[in-house]
Coordinates of C-alpha atoms in Angstrom, one line a residue:
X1 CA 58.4 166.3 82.9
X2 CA 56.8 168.1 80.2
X3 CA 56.6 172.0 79.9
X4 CA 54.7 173.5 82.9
X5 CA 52.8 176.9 83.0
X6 CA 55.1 179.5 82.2
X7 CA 53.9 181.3 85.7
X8 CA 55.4 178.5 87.5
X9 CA 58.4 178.3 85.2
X10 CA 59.8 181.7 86.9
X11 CA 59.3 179.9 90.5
X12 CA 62.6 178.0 90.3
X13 CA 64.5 181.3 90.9
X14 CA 63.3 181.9 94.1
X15 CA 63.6 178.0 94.4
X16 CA 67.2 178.3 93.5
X17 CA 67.4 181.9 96.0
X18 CA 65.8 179.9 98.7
X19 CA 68.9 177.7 98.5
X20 CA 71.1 180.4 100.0
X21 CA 69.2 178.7 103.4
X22 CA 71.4 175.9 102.7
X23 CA 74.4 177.3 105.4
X24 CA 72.0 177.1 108.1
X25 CA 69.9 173.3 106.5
X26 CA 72.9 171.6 106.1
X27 CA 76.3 172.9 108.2
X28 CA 77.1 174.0 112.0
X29 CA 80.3 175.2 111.2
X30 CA 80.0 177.6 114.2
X31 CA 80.2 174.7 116.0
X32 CA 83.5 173.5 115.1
X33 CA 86.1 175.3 117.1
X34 CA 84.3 173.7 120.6
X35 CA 84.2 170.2 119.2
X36 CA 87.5 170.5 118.3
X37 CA 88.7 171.8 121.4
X38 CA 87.1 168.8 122.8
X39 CA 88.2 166.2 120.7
X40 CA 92.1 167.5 121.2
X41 CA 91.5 167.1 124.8
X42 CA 90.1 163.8 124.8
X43 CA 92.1 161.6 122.1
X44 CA 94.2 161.8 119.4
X45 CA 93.2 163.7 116.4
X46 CA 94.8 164.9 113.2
X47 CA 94.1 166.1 109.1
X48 CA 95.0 164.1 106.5
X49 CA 95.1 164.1 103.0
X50 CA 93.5 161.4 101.3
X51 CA 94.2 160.0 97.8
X52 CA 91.1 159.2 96.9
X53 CA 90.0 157.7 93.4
X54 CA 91.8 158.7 90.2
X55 CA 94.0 160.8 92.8
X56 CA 91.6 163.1 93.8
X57 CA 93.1 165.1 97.2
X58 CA 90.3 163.9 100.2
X59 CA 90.8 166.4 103.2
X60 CA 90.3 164.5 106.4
X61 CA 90.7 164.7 110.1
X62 CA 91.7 161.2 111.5
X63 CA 90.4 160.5 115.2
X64 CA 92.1 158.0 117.8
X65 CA 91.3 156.6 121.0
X66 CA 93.8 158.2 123.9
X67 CA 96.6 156.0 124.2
X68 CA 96.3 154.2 121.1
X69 CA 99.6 152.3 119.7
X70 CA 101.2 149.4 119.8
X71 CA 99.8 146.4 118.4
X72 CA 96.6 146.8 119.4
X73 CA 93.6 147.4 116.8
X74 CA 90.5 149.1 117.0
X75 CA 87.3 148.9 115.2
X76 CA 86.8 151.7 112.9
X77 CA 84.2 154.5 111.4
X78 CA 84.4 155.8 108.5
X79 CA 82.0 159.6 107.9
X80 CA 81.3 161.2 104.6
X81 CA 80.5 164.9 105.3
X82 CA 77.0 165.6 104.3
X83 CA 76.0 168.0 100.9
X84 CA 78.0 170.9 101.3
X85 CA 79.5 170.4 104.5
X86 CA 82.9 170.6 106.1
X87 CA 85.4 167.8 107.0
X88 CA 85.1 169.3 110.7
X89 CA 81.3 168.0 110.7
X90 CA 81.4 165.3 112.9
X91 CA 84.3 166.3 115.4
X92 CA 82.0 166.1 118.5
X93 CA 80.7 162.6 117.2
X94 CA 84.0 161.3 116.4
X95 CA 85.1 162.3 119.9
X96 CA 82.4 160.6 121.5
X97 CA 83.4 157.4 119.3
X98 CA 87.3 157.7 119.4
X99 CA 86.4 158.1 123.9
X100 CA 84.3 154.6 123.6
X101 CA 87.4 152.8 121.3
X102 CA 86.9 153.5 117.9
X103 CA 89.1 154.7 115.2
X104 CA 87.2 157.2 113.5
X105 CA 87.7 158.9 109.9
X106 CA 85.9 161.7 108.5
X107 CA 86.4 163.1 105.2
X108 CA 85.1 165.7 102.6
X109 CA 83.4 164.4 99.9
X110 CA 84.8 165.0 96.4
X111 CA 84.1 168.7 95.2
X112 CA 83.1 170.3 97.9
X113 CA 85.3 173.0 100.1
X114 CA 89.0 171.8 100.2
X115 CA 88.8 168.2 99.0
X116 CA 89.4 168.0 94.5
X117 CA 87.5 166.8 92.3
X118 CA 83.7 167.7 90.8
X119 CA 80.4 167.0 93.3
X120 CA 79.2 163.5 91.3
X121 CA 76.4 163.1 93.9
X122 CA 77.2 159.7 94.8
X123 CA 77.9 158.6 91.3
X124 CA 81.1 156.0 91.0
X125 CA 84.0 157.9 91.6
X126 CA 82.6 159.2 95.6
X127 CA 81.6 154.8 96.1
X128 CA 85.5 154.5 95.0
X129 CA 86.7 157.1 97.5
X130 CA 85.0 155.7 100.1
X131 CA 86.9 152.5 99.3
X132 CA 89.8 154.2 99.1
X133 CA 89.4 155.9 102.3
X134 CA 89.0 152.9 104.1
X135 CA 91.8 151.1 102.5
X136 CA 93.9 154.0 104.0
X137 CA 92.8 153.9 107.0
X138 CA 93.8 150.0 107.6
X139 CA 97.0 151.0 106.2
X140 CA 97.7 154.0 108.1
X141 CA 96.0 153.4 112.2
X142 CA 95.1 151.2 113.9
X143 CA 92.0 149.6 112.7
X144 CA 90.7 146.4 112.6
X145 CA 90.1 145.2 108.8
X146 CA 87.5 142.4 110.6
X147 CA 85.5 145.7 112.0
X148 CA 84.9 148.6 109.4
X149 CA 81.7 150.6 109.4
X150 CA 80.6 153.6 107.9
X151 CA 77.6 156.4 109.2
X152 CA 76.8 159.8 108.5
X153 CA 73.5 161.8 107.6
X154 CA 72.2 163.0 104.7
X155 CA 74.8 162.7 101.5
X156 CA 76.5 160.5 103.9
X157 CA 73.4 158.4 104.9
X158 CA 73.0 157.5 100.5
X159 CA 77.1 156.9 100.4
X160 CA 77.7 154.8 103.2
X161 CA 74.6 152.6 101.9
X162 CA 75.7 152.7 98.0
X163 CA 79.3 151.7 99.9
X164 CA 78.4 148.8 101.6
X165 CA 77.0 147.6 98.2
X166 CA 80.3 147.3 96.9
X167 CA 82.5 146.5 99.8
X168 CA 81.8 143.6 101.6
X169 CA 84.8 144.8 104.3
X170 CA 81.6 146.8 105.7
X171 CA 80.2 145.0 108.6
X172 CA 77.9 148.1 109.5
X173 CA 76.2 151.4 108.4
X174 CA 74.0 154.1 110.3
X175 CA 72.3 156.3 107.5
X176 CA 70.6 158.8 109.0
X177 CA 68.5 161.6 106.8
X178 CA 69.2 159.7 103.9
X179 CA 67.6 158.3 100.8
X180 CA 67.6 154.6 99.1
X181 CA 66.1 156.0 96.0
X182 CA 66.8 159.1 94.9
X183 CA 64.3 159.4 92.0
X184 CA 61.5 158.8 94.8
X185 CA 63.1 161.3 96.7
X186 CA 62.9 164.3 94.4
X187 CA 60.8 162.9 91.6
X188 CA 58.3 161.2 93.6
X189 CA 54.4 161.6 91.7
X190 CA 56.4 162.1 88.7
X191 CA 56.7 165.9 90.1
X192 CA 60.1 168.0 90.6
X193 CA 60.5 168.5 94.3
X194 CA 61.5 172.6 93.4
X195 CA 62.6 173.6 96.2
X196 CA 64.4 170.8 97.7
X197 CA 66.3 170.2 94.8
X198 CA 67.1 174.1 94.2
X199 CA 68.0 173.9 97.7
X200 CA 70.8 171.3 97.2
X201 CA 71.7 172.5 94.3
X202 CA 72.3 176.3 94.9
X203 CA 74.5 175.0 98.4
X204 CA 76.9 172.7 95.7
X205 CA 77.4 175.8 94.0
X206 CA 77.6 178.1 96.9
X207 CA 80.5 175.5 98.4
X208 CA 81.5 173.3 95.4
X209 CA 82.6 172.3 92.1
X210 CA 79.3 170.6 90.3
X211 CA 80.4 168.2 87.5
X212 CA 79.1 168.8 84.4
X213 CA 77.1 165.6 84.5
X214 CA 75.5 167.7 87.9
X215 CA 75.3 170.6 85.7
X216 CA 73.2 168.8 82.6
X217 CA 70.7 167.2 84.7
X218 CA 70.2 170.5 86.7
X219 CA 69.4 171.9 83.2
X220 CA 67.5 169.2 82.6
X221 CA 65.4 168.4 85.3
X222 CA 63.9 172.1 86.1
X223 CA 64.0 172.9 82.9
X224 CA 61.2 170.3 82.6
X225 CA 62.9 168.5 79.6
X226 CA 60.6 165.4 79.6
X227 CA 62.6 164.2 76.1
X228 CA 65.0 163.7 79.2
X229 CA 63.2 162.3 81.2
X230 CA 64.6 158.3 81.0
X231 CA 68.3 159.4 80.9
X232 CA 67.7 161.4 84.4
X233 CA 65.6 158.4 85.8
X234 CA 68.3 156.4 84.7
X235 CA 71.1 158.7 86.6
X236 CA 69.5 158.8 89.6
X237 CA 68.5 155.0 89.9
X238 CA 72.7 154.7 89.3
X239 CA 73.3 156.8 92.7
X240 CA 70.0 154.9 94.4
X241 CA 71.1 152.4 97.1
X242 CA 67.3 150.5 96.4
X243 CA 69.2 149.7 93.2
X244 CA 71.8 147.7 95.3
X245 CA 69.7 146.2 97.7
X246 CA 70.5 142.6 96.3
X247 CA 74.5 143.5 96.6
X248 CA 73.9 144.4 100.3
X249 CA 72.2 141.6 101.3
X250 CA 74.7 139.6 100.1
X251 CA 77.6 141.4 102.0
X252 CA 75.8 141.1 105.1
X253 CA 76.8 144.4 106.6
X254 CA 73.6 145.3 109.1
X255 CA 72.1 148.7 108.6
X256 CA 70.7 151.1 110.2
X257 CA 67.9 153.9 108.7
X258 CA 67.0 156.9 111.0
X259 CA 64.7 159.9 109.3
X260 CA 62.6 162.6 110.3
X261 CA 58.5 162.0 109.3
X262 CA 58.6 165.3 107.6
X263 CA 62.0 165.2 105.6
X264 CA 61.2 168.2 102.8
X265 CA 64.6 166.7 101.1
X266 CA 64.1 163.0 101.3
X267 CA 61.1 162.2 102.4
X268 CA 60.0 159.0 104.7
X269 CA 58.5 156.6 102.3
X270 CA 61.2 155.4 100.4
X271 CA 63.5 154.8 103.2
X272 CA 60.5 152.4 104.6
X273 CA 60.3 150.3 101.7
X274 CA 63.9 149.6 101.2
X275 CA 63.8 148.8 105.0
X276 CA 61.6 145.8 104.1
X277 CA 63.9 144.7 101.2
X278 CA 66.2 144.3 103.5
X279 CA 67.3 140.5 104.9
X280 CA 70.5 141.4 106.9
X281 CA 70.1 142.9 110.2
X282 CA 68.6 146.2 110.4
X283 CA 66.4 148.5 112.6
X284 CA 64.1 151.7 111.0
X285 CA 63.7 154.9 113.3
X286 CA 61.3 158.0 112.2
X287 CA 61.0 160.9 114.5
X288 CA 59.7 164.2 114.3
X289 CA 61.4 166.6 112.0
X290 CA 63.0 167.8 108.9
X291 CA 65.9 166.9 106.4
X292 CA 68.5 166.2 109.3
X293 CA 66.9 168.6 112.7
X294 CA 67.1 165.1 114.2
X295 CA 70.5 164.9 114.3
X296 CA 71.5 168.5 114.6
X297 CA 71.8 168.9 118.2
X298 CA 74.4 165.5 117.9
X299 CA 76.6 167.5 116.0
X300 CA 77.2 170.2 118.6
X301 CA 78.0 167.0 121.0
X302 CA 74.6 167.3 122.9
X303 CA 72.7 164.6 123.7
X304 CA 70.8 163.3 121.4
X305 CA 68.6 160.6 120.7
X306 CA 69.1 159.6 116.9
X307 CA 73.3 159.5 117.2
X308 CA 72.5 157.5 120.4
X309 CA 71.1 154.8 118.7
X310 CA 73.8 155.2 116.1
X311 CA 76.7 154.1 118.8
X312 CA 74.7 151.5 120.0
X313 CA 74.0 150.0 116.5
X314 CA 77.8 150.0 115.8
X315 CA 78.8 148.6 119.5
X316 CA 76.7 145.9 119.0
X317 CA 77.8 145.1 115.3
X318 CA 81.5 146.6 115.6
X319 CA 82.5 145.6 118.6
X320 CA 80.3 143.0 119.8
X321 CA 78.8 144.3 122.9
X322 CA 75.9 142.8 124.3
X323 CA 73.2 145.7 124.2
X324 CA 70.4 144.1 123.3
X325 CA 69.8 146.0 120.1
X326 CA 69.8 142.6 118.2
X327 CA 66.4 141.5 120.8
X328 CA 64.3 144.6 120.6
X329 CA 61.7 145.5 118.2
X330 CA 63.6 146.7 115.1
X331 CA 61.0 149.2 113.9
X332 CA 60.9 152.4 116.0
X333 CA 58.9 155.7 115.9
X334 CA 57.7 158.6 117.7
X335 CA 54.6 160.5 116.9
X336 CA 54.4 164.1 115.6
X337 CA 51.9 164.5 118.5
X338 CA 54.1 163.3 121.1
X339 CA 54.2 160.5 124.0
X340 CA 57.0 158.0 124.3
X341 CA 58.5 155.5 121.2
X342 CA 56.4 153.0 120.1
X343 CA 58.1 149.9 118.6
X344 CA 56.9 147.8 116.5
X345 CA 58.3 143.8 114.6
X346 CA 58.4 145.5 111.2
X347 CA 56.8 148.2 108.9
X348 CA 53.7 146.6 107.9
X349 CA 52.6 146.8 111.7
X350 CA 52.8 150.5 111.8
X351 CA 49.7 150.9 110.4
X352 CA 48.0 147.9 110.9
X353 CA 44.4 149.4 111.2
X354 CA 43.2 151.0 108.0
X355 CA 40.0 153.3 108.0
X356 CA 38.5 154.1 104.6
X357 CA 37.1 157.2 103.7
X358 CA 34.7 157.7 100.9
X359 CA 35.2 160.3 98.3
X360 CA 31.8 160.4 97.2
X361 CA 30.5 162.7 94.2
X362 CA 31.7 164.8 91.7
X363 CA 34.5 168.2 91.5
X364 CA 35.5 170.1 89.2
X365 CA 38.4 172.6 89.8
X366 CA 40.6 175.2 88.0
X367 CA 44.1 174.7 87.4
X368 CA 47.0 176.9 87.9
X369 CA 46.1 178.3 90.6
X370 CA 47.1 178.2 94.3
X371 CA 44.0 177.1 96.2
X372 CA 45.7 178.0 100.0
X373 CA 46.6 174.5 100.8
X374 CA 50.1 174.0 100.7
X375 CA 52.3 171.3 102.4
X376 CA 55.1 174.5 103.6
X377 CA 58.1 175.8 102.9
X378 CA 61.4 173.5 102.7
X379 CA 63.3 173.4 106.0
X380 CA 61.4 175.7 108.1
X381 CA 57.9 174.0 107.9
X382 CA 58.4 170.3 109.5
X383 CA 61.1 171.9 112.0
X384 CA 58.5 174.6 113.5
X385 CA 56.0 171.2 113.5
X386 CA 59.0 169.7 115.0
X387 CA 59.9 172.0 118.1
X388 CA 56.4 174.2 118.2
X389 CA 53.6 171.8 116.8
X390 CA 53.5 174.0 114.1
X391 CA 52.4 172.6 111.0
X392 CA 51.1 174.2 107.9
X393 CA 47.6 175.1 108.2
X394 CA 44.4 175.8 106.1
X395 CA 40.9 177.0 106.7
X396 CA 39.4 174.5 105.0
X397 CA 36.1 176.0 105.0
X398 CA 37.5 179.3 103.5
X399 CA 39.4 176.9 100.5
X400 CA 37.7 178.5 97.2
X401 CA 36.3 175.4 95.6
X402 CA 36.7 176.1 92.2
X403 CA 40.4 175.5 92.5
X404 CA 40.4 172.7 94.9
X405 CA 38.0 170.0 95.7
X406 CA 37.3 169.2 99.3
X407 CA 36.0 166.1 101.3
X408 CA 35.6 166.0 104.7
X409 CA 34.7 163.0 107.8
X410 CA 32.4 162.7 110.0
X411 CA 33.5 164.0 113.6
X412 CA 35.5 161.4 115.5
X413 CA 34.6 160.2 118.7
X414 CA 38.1 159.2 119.7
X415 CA 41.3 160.3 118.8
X416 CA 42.9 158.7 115.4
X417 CA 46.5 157.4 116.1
X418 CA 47.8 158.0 112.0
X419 CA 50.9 155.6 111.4
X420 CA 52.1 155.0 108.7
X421 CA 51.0 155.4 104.8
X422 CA 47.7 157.2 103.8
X423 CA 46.8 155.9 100.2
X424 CA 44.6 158.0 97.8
X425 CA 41.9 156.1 94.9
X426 CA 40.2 158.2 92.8
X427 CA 39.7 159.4 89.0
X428 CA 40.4 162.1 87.1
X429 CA 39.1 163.2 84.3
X430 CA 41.6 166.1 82.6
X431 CA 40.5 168.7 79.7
X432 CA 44.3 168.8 78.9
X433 CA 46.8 165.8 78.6
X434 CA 48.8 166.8 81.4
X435 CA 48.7 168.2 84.8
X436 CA 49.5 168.4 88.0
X437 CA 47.5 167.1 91.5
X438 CA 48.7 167.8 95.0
X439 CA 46.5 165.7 97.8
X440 CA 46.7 166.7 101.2
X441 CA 45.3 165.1 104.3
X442 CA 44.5 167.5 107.2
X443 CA 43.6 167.2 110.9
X444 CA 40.3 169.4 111.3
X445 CA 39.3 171.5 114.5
X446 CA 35.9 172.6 115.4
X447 CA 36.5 176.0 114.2
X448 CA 37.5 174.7 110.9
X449 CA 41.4 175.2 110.9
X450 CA 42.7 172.3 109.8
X451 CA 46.5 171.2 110.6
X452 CA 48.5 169.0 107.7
X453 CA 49.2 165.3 108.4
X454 CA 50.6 165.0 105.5
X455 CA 50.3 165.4 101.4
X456 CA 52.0 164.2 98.2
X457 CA 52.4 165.5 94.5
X458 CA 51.0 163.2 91.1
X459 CA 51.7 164.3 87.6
X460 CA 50.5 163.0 84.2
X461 CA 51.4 163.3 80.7
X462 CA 50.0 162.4 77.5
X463 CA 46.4 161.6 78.4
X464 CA 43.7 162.2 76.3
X465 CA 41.4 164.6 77.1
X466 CA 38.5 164.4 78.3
X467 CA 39.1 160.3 78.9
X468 CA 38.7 159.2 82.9
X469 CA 41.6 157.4 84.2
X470 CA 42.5 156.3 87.6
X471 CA 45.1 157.5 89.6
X472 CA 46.9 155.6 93.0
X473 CA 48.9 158.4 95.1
X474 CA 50.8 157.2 98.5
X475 CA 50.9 160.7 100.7
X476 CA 54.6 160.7 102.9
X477 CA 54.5 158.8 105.7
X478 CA 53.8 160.0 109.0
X479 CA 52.9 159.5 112.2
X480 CA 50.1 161.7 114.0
X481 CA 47.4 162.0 116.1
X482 CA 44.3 163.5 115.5
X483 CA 42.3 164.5 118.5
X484 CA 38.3 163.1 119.6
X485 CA 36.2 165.5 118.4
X486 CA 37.8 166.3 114.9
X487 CA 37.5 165.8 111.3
X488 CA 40.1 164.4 108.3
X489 CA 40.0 166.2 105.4
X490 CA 41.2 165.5 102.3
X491 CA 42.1 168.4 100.2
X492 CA 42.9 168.2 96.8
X493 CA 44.3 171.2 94.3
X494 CA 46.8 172.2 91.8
X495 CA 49.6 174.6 92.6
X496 CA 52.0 174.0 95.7
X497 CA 55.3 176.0 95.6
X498 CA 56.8 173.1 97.0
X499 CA 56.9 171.3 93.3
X500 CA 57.3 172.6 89.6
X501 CA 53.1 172.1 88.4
X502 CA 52.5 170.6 84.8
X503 CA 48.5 172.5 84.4
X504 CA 48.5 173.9 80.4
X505 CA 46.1 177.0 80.4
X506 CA 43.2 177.0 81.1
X507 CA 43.0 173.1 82.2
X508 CA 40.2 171.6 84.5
X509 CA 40.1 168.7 86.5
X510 CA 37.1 166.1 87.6
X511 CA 37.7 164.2 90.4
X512 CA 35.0 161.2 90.4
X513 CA 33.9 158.6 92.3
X514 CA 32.2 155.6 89.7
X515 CA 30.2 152.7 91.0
X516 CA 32.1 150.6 89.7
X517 CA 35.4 151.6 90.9
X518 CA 34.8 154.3 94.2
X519 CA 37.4 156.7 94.8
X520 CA 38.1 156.9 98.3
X521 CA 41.7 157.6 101.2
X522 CA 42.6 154.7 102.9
X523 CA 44.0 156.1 106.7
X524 CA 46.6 153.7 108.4
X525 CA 46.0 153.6 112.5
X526 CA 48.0 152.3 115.2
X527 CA 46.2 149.0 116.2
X528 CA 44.1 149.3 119.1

């Protein structure tokens, strides 16, 4: 993690400021009173308080199916709020559950709003409440023990997964928006996410009690404290679900992962590979978006596709209806572009076609300096490119090549259906022994303006200078079509305010493509 250019060093303030965005990223309180309104008319529903682990207060809101009593027993859902949420978060979802014959439960995570305790960020104590939770709720309604689940998005999503791992009463989980390993997530490249992580951080603060673990690594981690840097791998691979995947396997409870293509919190690859590590029933959905837009409009009780999914995974697994979940295609995605879901037998036949694309030559570029390409603005970026088709964009003839190096395609004669995983070779040749890449992969028009598909950070540390070595960079994955007529380009520079940026003074960097070992961007394309 290193020390990066001072200039940069002053960025995580308005990282940290940007997090005052984190009311509108993260919670639809306004929402609340309607859902509520709704739920009371439709079934049962009350707030609790929870004992959760050590003691700690949960506040909850309990939700029953109208009529419920007796000796009769339901199958039941347990909801984490997401990062800085409200226990009222899920009201319009719990109705919709508690209407179809669930028992639903929905609490607030330890240290945020009402609920005690310090925010842990999934660390041992929020897996015990969630154990605790559930063994309240088979004590206190009517829920069938033989039928537990858990769902939620975001915070949730990593919690319900890092749950089933050590309780095998979980017979089913919907994470949606979440992450399987966190270190990926905000410390993917080796690079600080900055604004992501100042985003969740400045909400637990704004609505929370961070615990002074929260509080070191925050210190830690953007203060670039690379003497650090194994203890803070170490605490995140604790809170990672990828860490567990063994454990749930071995419970058996079937999962399901929903995400957006361009999550700016946890973005799409890691939830793709833990998908494959997986052996007990499960089914991977990407669709357009940001960190949780694809489940917002679910939250105000309006149709939506992602939380539709979500009640038919659990039917199927909690109460044994016969949807046909279990026979389709497990894998399914929908474009950026547009057009219908595709489906697909697993990940690797996303991409199944691969196109290479030589980076032939030699560049040399400045360092510290922000070249124009940029992969957006947390939050705001992926949703305009959601709802508008808006994503960043670059003139990439306009790009000043001493600070970023630039290779273009030929024009294609048909349009290139990206799915999947772009994968950068090249090497890099460094006058300093650390520094900071970003890679980005754009979508061309005649007139030069060229539209992101999709990008990805790489640091290094303690290389010698002036020494070549080679560097492997996986961009997000994505899914987007590029139309006939256009070029790829990929675009390569130093400074993106998405990420704190590791260039010493003064540093260049040579991007080269030896004959022995060519550097070059594999494209993944929907088969043909």
């Amino acid at each position: 993690m290193g020390h990066p250019h001072n200039a940069l060093r002053t960025s995580t303030t308005g990282a940290v400021s940007a997090a005052l965005l984190a009311g509108a990223a993260f919670g639809l309180a306004p929402a609340a009173p309607a859902a509520a309104t709704e739920v009371s008319a439709a079934s049962g529903i009350r707030f609790v308080d929870i004992h959760g682990d050590g003691g700690t207060v949960l506040k909850a809101n309990v939700v029953t199916p109208a009529g419920a009593g007796g000796s009769r027993t339901y199958p039941v859902v347990v909801l984490p709020t997401s990062w800085a949420t409200p226990q009222v978060e899920y009201l319009a979802q719990a109705g919709k559950l508690a209407d179809s014959g669930y028992v639903v439960v929905t609490y607030n995570v330890r240290g945020f709003w009402q609920s005690g305790g310090n925010i842990e960020v999934a660390g041992p104590p929020d897996i015990a409440d969630a154990r605790k939770v559930i063994d309240w709720a088979l004590a206190n309604t009517p829920a069938d023990p033989s039928r537990v689940g858990m769902a939620g998005m975001s915070y949730a999503a990593g919690i319900s997964l890092l749950a089933a791992a050590h309780d095998d009463r979980i017979k089913a989980v919907a994470a949606l928006s979440g992450w399987a390993d966190l270190n990926d997530s905000i410390y993917s490249g080796r690079t600080q996410h900055l604004q992501a992580t100042g985003l969740l951080i400045g909400a637990g603060y704004l609505t929370g009690r961070p615990s002074p673990e929260l509080s070191q690594f925050t210190k830690d981690f953007l203060g670039s404290h690379l003497d650090k840097e194994d203890e803070m791998i170490a605490w995140g691979e604790k809170r990672s679900p990828s860490a567990y995947v063994d454990r749930i396997n071995r419970n058996g409870a079937a999962v399901m992962l929903g995400n957006a293509w361009g999550d700016s919190v946890f973005p799409p690859n890691q939830y793709a590979e833990f998908y494959e590590r997986l052996t007990v029933p499960k089914r991977l959905e990407f669709r357009p978006g940001d960190h949780a837009t694809a489940e917002a409009t679910g939250l105000l009780g309006l149709p939506n596709d992602t939380w539709t999914s979500t009640r038919r995974w659990l039917d199927h697994h909690l109460k044994g209806v016969d949807n046909g979940v279990d026979r389709e295609p497990p894998v399914r995605i929908k474009s950026r572009s547009g057009g219908a879901y595709e489906t697909y037998p697993d990940w690797k036949s996303v991409g199944a076609d691969a196109r290479k694309i030589t980076l032939d030559g030699t560049k040399r570029i400045r360092a510290n300096i922000d070249s124009g390409a940029n992969g957006g603005t947390v939050m705001l970026s992926s949703t305009f490119d959601q709802f508008l088709k808006l994503p960043p964009v670059a003139s990439v003839p306009l790009l000043p090549r001493r600070f970023a190096a630039v290779w273009q395609s030929e024009r294609h004669r048909s349009p290139q259906r990206i799915r999947g995983t772009a994968k950068l070779h090249t090497t890099v040749t460094s006058t300093k022994e650390s520094g900071t890449l970003v890679a980005y992969l754009y979508d061309v028009g005649p007139l030069g303006l060229g539209k992101l598909v999709s990008h990805a950070p790489y640091t290094f540390h303690d290389r010698t200078p002036g020494e070549p070595f080679a560097v492997d960079l996986e961009l997000f994955s994505t899914a987007y079509d590029v139309p006939a007529g256009h070029r790829l380009a990929l675009v390569v520079d130093t400074v993106d305010p998405l990420y704190i940026e590791h260039n010493p003074s003064g540093a260049q960097l040579t991007f080269s493509s030896p004959a022995t070992d060519p550097s070059y961007v594999t494209v993944p394309l929907r088969e043909q």
